Coordinates of C-alpha atoms in Angstrom, one line a residue:
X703 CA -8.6 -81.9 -110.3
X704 CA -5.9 -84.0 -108.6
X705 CA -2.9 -82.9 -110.3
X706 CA -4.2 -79.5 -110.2
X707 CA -4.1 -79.8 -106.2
X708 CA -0.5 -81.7 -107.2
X709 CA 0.6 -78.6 -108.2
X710 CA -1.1 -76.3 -105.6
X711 CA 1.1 -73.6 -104.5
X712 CA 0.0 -75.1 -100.9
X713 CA 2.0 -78.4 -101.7
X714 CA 5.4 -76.3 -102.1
X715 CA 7.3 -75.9 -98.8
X716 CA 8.4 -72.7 -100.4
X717 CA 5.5 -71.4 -101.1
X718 CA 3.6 -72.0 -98.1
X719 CA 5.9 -70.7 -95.9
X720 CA 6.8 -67.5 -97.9
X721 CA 2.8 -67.1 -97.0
X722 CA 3.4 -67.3 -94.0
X723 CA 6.4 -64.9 -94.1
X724 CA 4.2 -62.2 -95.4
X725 CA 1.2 -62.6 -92.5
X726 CA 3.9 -63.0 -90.2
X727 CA 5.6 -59.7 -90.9
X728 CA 2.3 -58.2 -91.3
X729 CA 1.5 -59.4 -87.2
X730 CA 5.5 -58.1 -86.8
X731 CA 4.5 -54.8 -87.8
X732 CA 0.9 -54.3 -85.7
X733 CA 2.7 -55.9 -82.7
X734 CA 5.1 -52.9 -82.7
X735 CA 2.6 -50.3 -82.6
X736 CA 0.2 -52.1 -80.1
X737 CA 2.5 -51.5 -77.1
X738 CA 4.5 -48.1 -78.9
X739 CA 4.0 -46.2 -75.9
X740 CA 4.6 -49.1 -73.2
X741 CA 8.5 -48.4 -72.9
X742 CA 7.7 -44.6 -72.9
X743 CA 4.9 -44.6 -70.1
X744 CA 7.3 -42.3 -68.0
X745 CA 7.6 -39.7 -70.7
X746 CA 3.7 -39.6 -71.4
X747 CA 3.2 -38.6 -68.0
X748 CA 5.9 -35.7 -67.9
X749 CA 4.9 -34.6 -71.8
X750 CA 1.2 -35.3 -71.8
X751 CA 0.1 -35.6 -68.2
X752 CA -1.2 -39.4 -68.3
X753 CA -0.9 -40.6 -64.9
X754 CA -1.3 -44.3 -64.6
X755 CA -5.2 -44.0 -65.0
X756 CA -5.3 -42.6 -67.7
X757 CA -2.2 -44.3 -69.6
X758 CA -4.3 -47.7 -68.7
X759 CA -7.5 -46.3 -69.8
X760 CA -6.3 -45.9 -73.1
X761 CA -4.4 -48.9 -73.5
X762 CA -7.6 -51.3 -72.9
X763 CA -9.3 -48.6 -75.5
X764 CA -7.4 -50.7 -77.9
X765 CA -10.1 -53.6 -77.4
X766 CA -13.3 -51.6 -76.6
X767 CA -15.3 -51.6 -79.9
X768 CA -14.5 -55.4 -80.5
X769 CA -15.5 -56.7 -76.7
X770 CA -18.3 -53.7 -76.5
X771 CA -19.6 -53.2 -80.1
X772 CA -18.8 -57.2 -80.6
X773 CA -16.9 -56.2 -84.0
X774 CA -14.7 -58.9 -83.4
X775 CA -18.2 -61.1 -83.9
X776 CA -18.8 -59.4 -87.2
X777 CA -15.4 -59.6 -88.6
X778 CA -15.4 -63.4 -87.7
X779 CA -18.3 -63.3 -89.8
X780 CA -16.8 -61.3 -92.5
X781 CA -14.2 -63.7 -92.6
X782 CA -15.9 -66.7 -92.7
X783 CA -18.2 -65.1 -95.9
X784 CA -15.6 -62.8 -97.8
X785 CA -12.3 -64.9 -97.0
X786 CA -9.1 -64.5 -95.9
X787 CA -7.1 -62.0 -98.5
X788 CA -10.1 -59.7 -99.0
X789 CA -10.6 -59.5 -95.0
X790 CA -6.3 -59.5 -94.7
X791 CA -6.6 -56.5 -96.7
X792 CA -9.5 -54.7 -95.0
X793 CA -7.7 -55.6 -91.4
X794 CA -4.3 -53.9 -92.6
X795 CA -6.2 -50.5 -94.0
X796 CA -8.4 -50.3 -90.8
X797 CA -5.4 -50.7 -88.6
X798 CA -3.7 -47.2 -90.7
X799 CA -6.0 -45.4 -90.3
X800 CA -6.9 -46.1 -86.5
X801 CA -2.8 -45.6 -85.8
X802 CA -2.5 -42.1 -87.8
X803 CA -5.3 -41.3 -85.5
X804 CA -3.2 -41.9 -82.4
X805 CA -0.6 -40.0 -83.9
X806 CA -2.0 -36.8 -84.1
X807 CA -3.3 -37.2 -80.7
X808 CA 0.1 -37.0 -79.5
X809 CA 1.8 -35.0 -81.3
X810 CA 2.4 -31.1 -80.9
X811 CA -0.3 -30.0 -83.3
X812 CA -3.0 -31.3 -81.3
X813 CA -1.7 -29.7 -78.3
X814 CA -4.0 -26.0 -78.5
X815 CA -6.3 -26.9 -81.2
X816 CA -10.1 -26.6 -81.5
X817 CA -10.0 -30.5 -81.6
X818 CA -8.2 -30.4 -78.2
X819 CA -10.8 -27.9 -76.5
X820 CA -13.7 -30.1 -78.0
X821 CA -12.4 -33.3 -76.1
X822 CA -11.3 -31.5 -73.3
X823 CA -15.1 -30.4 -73.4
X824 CA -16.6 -33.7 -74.3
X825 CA -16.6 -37.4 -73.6
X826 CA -16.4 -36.9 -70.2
X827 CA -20.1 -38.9 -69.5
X828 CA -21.1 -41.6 -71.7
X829 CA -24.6 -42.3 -71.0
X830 CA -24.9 -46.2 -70.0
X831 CA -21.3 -47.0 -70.4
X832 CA -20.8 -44.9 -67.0
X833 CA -23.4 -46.4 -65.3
X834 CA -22.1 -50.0 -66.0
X835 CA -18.4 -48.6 -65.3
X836 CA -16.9 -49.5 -68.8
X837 CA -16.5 -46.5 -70.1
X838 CA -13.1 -45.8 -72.6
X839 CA -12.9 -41.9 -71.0
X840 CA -13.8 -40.5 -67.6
X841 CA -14.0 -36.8 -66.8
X842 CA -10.7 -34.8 -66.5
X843 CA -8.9 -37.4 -68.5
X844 CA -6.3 -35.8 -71.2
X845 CA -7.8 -34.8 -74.2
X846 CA -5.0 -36.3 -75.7
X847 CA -5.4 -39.5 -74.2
X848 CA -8.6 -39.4 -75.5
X849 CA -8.0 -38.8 -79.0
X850 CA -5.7 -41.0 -78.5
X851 CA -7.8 -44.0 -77.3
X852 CA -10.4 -43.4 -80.1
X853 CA -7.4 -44.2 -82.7
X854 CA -6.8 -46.6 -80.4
X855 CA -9.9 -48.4 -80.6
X856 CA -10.3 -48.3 -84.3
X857 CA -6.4 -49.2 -84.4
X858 CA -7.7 -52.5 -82.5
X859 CA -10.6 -53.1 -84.6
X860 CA -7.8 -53.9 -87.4
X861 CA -5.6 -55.3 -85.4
X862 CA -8.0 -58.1 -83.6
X863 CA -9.6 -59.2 -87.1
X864 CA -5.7 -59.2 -88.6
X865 CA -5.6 -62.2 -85.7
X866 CA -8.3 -63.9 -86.9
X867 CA -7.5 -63.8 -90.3
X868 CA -4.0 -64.8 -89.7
X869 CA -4.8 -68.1 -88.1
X870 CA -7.7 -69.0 -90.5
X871 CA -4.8 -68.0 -93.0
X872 CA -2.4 -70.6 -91.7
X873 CA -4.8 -72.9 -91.1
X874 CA -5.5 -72.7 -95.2
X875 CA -2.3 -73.4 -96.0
X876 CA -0.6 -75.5 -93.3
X877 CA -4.3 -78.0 -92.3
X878 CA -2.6 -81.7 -92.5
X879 CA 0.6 -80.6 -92.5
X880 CA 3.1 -78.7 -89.9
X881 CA 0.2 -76.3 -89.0
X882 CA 1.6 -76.1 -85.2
X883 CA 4.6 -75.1 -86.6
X884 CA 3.9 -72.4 -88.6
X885 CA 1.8 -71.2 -85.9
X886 CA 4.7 -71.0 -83.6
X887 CA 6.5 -69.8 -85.7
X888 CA 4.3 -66.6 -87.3
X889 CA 3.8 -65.9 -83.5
X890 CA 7.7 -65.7 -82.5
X891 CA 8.3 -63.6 -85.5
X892 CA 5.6 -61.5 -84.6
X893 CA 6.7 -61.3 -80.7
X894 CA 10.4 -59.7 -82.0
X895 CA 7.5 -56.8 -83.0
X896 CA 7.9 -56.2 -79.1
X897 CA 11.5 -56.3 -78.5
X898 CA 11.6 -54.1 -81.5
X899 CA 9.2 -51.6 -79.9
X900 CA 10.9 -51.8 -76.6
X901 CA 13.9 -50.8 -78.4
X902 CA 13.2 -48.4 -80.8
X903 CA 10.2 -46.7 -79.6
X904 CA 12.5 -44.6 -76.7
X905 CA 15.2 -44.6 -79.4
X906 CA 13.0 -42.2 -81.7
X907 CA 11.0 -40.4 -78.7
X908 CA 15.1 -39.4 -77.5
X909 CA 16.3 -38.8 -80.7
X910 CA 18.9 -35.9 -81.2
X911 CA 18.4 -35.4 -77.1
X912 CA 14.8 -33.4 -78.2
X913 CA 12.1 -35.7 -76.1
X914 CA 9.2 -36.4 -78.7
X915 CA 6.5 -38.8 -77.9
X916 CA 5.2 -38.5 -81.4
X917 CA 7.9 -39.5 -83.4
X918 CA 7.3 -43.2 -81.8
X919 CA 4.3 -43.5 -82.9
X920 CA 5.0 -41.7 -86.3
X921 CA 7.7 -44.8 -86.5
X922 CA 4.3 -47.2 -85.7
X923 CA 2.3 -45.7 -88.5
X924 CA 5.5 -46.2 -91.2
X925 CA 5.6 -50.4 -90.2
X926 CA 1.7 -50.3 -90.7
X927 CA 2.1 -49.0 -93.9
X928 CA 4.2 -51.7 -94.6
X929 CA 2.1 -54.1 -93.1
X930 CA -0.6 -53.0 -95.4
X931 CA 1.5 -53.7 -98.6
X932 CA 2.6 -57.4 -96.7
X933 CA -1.1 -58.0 -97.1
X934 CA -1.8 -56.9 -100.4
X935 CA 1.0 -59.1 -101.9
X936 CA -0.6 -62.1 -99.8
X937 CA -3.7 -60.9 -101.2
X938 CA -2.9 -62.3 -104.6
X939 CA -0.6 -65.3 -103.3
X940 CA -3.5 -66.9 -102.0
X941 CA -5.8 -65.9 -104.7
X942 CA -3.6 -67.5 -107.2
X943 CA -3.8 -70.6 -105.0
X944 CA -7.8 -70.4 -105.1
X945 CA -7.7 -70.8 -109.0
X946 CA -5.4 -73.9 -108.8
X947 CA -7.3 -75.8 -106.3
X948 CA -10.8 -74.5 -107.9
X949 CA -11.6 -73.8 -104.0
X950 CA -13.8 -71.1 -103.4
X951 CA -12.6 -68.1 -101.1
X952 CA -16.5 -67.3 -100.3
X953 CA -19.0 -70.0 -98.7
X954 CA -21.9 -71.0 -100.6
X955 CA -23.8 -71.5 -97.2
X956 CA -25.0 -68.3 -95.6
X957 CA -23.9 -67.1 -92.5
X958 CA -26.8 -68.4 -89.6
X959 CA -26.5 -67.6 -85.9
X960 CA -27.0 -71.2 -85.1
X961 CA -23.6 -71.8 -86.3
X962 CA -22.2 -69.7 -83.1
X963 CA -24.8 -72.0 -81.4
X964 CA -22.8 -75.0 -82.7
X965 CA -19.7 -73.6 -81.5
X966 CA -20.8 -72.6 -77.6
X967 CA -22.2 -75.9 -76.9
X968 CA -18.9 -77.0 -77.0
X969 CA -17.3 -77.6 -73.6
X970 CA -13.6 -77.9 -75.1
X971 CA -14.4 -75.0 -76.9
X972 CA -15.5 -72.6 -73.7
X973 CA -12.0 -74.5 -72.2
X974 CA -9.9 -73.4 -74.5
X975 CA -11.5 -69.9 -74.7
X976 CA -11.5 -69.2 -71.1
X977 CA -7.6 -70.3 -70.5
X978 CA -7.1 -67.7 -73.5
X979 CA -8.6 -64.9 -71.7
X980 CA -6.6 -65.6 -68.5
X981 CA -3.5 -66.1 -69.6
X982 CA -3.2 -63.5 -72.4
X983 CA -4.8 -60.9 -69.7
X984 CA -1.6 -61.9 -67.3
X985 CA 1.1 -60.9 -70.5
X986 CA -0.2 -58.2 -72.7
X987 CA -1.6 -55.8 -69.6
X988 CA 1.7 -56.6 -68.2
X989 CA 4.1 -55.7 -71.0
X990 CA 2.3 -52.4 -71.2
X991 CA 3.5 -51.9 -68.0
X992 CA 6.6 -54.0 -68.0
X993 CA 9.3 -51.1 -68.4
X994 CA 7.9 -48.6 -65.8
X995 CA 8.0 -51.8 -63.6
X996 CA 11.6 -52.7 -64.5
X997 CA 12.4 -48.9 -63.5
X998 CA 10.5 -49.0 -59.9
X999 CA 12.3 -52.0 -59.4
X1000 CA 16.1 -52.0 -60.6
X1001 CA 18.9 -49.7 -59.2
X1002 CA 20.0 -48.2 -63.0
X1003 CA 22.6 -45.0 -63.0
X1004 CA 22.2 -43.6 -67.0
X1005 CA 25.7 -44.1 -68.4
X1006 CA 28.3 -41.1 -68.7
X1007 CA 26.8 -38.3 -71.6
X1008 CA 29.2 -38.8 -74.2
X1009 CA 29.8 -42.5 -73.7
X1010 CA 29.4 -45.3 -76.3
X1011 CA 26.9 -46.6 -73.9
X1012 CA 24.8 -43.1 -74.1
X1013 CA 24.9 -42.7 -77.9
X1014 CA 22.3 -43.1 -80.1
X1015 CA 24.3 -45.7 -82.2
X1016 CA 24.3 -48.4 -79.4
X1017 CA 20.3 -48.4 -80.1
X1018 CA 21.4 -49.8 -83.8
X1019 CA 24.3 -52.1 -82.7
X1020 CA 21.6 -53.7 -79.5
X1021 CA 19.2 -53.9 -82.6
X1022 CA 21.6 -56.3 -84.6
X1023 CA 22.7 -58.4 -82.0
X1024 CA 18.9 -58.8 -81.1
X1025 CA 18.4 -59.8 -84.6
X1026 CA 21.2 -62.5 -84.6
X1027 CA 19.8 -64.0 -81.5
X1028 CA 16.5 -64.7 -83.0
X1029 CA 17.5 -65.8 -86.4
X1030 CA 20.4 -68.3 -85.5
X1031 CA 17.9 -69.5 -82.3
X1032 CA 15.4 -70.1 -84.9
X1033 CA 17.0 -71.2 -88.1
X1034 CA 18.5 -74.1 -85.9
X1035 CA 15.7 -75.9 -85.5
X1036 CA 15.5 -76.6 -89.0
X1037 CA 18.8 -78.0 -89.9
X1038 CA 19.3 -81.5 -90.2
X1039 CA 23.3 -81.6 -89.7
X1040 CA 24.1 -81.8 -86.3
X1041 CA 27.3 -79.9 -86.3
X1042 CA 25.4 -76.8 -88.1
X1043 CA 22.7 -76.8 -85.5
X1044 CA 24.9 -76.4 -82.9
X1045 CA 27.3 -74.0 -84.3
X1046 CA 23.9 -72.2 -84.6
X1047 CA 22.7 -72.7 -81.2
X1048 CA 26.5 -71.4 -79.9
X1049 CA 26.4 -68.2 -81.7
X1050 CA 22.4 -67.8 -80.3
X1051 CA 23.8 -68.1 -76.8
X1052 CA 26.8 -66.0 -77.5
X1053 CA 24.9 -63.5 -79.5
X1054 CA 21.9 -63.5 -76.4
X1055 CA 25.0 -63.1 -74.0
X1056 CA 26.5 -60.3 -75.8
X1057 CA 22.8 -58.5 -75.8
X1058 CA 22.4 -58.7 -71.9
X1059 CA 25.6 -57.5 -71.3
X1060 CA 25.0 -54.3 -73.4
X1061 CA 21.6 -53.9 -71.6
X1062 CA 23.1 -54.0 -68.6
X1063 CA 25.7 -51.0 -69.5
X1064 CA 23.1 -48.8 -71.2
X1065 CA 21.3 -49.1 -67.3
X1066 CA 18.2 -48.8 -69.9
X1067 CA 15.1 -51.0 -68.5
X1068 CA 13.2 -51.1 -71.6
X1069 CA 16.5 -53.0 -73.9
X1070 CA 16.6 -55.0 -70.6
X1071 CA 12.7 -56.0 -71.0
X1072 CA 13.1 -56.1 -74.9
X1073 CA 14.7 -59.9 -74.6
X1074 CA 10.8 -60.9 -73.4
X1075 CA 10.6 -62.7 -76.8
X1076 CA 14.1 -63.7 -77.3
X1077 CA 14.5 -67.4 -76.0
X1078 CA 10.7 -68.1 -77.2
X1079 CA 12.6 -67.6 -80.7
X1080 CA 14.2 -70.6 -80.4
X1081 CA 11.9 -72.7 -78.5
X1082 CA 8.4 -71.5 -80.3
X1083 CA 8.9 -74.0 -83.2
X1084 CA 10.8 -76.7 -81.0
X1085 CA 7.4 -76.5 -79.3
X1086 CA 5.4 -76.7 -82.5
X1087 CA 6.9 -79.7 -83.6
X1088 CA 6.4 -81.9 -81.1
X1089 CA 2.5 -80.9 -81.1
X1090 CA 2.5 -82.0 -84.6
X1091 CA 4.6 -84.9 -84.4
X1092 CA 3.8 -85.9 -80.5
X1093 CA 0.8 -84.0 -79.6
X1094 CA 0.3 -82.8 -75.8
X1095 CA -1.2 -79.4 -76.4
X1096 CA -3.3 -79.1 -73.0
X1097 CA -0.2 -80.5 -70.9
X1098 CA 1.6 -77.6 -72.4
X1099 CA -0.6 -75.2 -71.4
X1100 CA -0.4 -76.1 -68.2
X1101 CA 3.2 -76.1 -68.2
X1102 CA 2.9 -72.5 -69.5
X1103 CA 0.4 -71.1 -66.6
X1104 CA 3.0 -72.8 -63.9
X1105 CA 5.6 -70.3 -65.3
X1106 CA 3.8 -67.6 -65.5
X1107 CA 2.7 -68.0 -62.0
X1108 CA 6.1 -68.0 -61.0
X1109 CA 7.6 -65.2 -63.0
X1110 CA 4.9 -62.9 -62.3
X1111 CA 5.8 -63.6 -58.3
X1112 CA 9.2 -63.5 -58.7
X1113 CA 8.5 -59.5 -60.2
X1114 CA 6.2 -58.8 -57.0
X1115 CA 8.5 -60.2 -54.5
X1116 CA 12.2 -61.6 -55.6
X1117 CA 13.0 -58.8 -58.1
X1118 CA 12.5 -55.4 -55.3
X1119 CA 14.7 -57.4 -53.0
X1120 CA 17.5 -56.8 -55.2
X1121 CA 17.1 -53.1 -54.9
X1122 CA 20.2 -51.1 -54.6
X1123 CA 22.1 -54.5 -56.5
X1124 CA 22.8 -53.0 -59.9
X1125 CA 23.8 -56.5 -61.1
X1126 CA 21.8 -58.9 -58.8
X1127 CA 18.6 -57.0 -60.0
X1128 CA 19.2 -57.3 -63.3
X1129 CA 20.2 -60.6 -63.9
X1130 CA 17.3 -62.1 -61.8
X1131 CA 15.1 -59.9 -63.5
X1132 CA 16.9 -60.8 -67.2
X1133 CA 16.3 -64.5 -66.0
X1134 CA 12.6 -63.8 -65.1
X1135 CA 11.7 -61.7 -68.3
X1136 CA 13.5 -64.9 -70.6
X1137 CA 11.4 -67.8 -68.9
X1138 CA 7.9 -65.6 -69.2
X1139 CA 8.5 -65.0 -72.9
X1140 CA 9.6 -69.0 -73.4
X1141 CA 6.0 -70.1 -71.3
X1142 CA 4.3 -67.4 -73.7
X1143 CA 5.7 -69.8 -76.7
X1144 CA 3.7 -72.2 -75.6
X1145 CA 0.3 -71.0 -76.3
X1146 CA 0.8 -70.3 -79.7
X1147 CA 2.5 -73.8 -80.5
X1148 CA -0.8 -75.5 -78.6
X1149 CA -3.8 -73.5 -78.4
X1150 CA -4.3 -71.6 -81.6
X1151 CA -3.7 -75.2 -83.6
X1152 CA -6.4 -76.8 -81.2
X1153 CA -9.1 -74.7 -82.3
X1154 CA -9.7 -76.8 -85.4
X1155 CA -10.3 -79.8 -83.3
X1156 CA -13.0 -78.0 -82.0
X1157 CA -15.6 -76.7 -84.3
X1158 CA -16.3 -77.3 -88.4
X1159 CA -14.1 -76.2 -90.8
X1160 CA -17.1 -74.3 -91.9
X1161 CA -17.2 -72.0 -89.6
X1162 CA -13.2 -71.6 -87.6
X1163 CA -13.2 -68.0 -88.4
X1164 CA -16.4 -67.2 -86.2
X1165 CA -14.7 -69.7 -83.7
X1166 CA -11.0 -67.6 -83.6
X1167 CA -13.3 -64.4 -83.7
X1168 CA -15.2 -65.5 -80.6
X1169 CA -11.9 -66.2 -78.7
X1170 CA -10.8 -63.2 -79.5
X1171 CA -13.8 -61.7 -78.2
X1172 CA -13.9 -63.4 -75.0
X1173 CA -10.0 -62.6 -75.3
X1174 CA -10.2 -59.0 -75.6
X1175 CA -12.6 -58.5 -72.6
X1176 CA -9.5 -59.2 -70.5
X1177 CA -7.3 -57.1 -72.7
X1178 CA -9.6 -54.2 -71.9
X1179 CA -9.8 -55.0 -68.2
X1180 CA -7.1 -55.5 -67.0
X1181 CA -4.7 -52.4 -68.4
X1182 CA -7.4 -50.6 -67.0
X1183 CA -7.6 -52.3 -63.6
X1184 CA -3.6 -52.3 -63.4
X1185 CA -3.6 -48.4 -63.9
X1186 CA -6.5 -48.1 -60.8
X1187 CA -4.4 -50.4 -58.8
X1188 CA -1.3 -48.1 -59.0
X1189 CA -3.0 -45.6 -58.5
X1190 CA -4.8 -46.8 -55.5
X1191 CA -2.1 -48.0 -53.5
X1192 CA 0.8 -45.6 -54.5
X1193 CA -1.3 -42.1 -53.6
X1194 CA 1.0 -39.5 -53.3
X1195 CA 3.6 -40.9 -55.2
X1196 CA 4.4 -38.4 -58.1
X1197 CA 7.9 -40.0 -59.4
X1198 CA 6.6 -42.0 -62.8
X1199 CA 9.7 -44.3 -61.7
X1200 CA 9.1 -44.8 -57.7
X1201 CA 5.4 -47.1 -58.1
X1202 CA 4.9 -50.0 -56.0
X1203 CA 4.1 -52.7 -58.4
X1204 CA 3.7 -55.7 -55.9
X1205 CA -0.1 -55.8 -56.1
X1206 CA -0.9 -55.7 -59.9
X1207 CA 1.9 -58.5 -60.1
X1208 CA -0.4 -60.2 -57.8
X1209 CA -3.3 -59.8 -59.4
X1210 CA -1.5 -60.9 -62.5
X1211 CA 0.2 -64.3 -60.6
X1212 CA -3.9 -64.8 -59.9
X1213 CA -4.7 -65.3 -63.1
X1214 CA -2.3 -67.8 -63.8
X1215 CA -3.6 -69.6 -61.1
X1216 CA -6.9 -69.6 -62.6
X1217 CA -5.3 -70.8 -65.9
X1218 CA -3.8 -73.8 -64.1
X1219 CA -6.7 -75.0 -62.8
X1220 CA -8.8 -74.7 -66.3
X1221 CA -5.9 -76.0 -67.9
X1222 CA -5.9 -79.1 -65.6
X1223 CA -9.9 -79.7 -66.3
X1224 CA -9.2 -79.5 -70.3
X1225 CA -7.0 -82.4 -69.9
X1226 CA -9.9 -84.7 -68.2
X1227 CA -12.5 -83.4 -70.5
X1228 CA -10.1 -84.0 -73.3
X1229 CA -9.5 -87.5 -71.9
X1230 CA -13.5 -88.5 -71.6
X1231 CA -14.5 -87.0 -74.8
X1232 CA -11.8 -87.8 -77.0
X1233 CA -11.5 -83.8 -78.6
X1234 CA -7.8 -85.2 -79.6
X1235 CA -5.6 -82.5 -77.9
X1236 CA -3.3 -84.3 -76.7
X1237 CA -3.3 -86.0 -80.0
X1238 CA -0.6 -84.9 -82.5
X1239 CA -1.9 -82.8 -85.5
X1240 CA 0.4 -85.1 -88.2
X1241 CA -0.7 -88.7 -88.3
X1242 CA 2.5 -90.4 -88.4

């Protein structure tokens, strides 16, 4: 038995990080198509008729059924009893399926269909749901954005129990060793799904100078195609692993409720949960509204027609540059000769320099917002190390919620005093965008890995899939309550690009506020009852 675990594919470098590669594409691909229409929220108004409600009605629809129906509670449990692969694999088909959904919703075949006339009809009162004031539709929305949010919601489904499954995944392969890492790491990979939405998901909604909303998403549904086939292939990676080890991917024990017991009488736990839900609720809302922001905000003049700048080719060329950026930034942190990790780092900042510069001539606000996840690239696994190696996870997290506190204030109130400065604007608001994405880094490099210091190994998928949960209730909040905001205190105001963003940013700043103090009382409980957090995962 012990030189069959010898052997393990888990005990190869290779190996276990090619694992990773494939659940980290996988995440690449569903991160795109979770914010697919964020950088085209102008267009949806003018080709759909979403106003703000109802764009941020159906952008929390994405986490309705797992907060409301508590799927993400059953898929934790379907995890924990049927394994990672099988559950990878379910995760990946259930996301499809939600996402070709959301396709026909917007595209031109839905528009003056029977289908259109039903939900035009329909779903306009949901008994309960309306009395408590959750419900996913409200009378007079689009019957597109309704459609839409149903795909949506099943969309999510996948998507949240692809989270799951991906951390219990890495915890499989990475436990004892550089698990902080390769959670960084998956998560910056996945993050360049975002600047690759940002970036591409106008490209294909302008392509050939005929606006189509639906080809975005069409572009979505191809990468979750191939997200289904990263899973597959993992699916018999880590099944060939199984059989060397002699580890089985089902539990003998059955599932009890008293194991969630075990897990909520956990005060580190509830922590740890709770400064999840805030600060995740003060980034994802926001990058669904992110562009629209940038474009309320920043003087930008659309470059000459005919230019280089106004091509569709500069899309591709952006796309590259953003590519180098994020693979020198992150293939220097492991190189061991000096002089290569510099020349790595060089070209990074040369390559990141170059990017800005182009963003700045295309006058575009969402290739501008697109370098969110660029520096985190870079730092993510720097981050990750030193967990593993040095430990600190709750000071980090604290770190992280006094950025975010400061970025999101800088959006409210530095960044619209730069109106009417084409370059003053932009570069504070380039500066800004870079920091966020760099305190988002360090969530995934501290939290995430923390988790198994928390509750048995037993039962860690029920305790990612009640994170999630309590996660997701913000995720469907607060898209929601940043649409009524807008819409509250910007009545009259019909220009999708003249909104008044200061209060949502706010509201957003808040949270982080909240998140500092939580994160402040995890490092005293941490320090009376020894949970380890600041502990490094590695034992030198």
């Amino acid at each position: 038995m012990t030189q069959a675990i010898k052997k393990s594919l888990r005990d190869s470098a290779a190996m276990r990080w090619t694992a990773l590669l494939l659940l980290a594409l996988a995440m690449f691909c569903s991160y795109i198509f979770m914010d697919i229409l964020s950088p085209i929220k102008d267009l949806m108004q003018i080709e759909r008729g979403w106003d703000s409600l109802a764009f941020g009605t159906m952008q929390g629809s994405e986490v309705f059924l797992n907060v409301f129906v508590f799927f993400l509670i059953f898929a934790g449990i379907i995890l924990d009893k049927m394994g990672v692969r099988f559950t990878a694999v379910l995760s990946g088909a259930v996301m499809l399926v939600g996402a070709i959904i959301k396709w026909y919703a917007v595209s031109d075949s839905f528009i003056g269909s029977g289908l259109e006339t039903w939900f035009t009809n329909n779903l306009n009162y949901i008994p309960l749901f309306d009395e408590l004031g959750v419900s996913p539709f409200y009378e007079g929305m689009p019957a597109s954005a309704k459609l839409a949010a149903c795909g949506f919601m099943i969309f999510g489904c996948g998507c949240e129990m692809a989270g799951i499954t991906v951390s219990r995944g890495i915890v499989k392969w990475f436990k004892g060793r550089e698990m902080a890492l390769a959670m960084g790491s998956e998560m910056a990979l996945a993050r360049l799904g975002v600047a690759t939405c940002m970036i591409f998901s106008p490209f294909f909604a302008k392509l050939g100078g005929n606006v189509s909303v639906s080809r975005s998403v069409a572009f979505g549904v191809v990468l979750l195609c191939i997200a289904l086939i990263m899973f597959v292939v993992y699916f018999f990676m880590d099944r060939k692993l199984d059989k060397q080890t002699g580890e089985a991917e089902e539990k003998d024990d059955p599932f009890k409720i008293s194991d969630l017991g075990q897990i909520l009488k956990s005060s580190g736990f509830w922590l740890v949960a709770l400064l999840c839900v805030l600060y995740y609720s003060a980034i994802f809302p926001f990058q669904k509204y992110a562009v629209n922001m940038l474009q309320c905000n920043l003087t930008l003049t659309p470059p000459e027609e005919g230019s280089f700048w106004a091509s569709q080719s500069v899309t591709i060329v952006q796309f590259i540059i953003m590519l180098i950026v994020a693979a020198t930034a992150f293939a220097s942190n492991f190189q061991k000769k000096a002089g290569l990790k510099r020349g790595l780092l060089c070209l990074s900042v040369v390559a990141l320099i170059v990017y800005c510069y182009m963003g700045y001539m295309r006058q575009s606000a969402e290739s501008i917002f697109a370098v969110f996840p660029l520096l985190a690239m870079g730092i993510t696994p720097i981050l990750g190390n030193y967990v593993d190696h040095k430990g600190k996870a709750a000071t980090m997290l604290v770190l992280g919620s006094l950025l975010l506190i400061g970025c999101h204030l800088t959006f409210a109130f530095i960044l619209p005093m730069f109106k009417g400065s084409t370059v003053g604007g932009i570069i504070v608001a380039y500066i800004t965008i870079l920091v966020l994405g760099s305190s988002f880094s360090l969530v995934p490099a501290s939290l995430w890995p923390s988790v198994p210091k928390l509750v048995d190994s037993k039962i860690i998928g029920s305790a990612y899939a009640l994170i999630f949960w309590i996660q997701n209730i913000g995720l469907w909040l607060f898209p929601l309550l940043i649409g009524s905001v807008l819409e509250k205190t910007n009545e009259g105001v019909t220009d999708p690009t003249a909104f008044d963003y200061t209060w949502p940013l706010v509201m957003l700043a808040c949270l982080g506020v909240a998140a500092l103090i939580l994160g402040l009382v995890l490092k005293v409980v941490d320090r009376k009852k020894g949970i380890g957090l600041e502990e490094p995962n590695i034992k030198e």
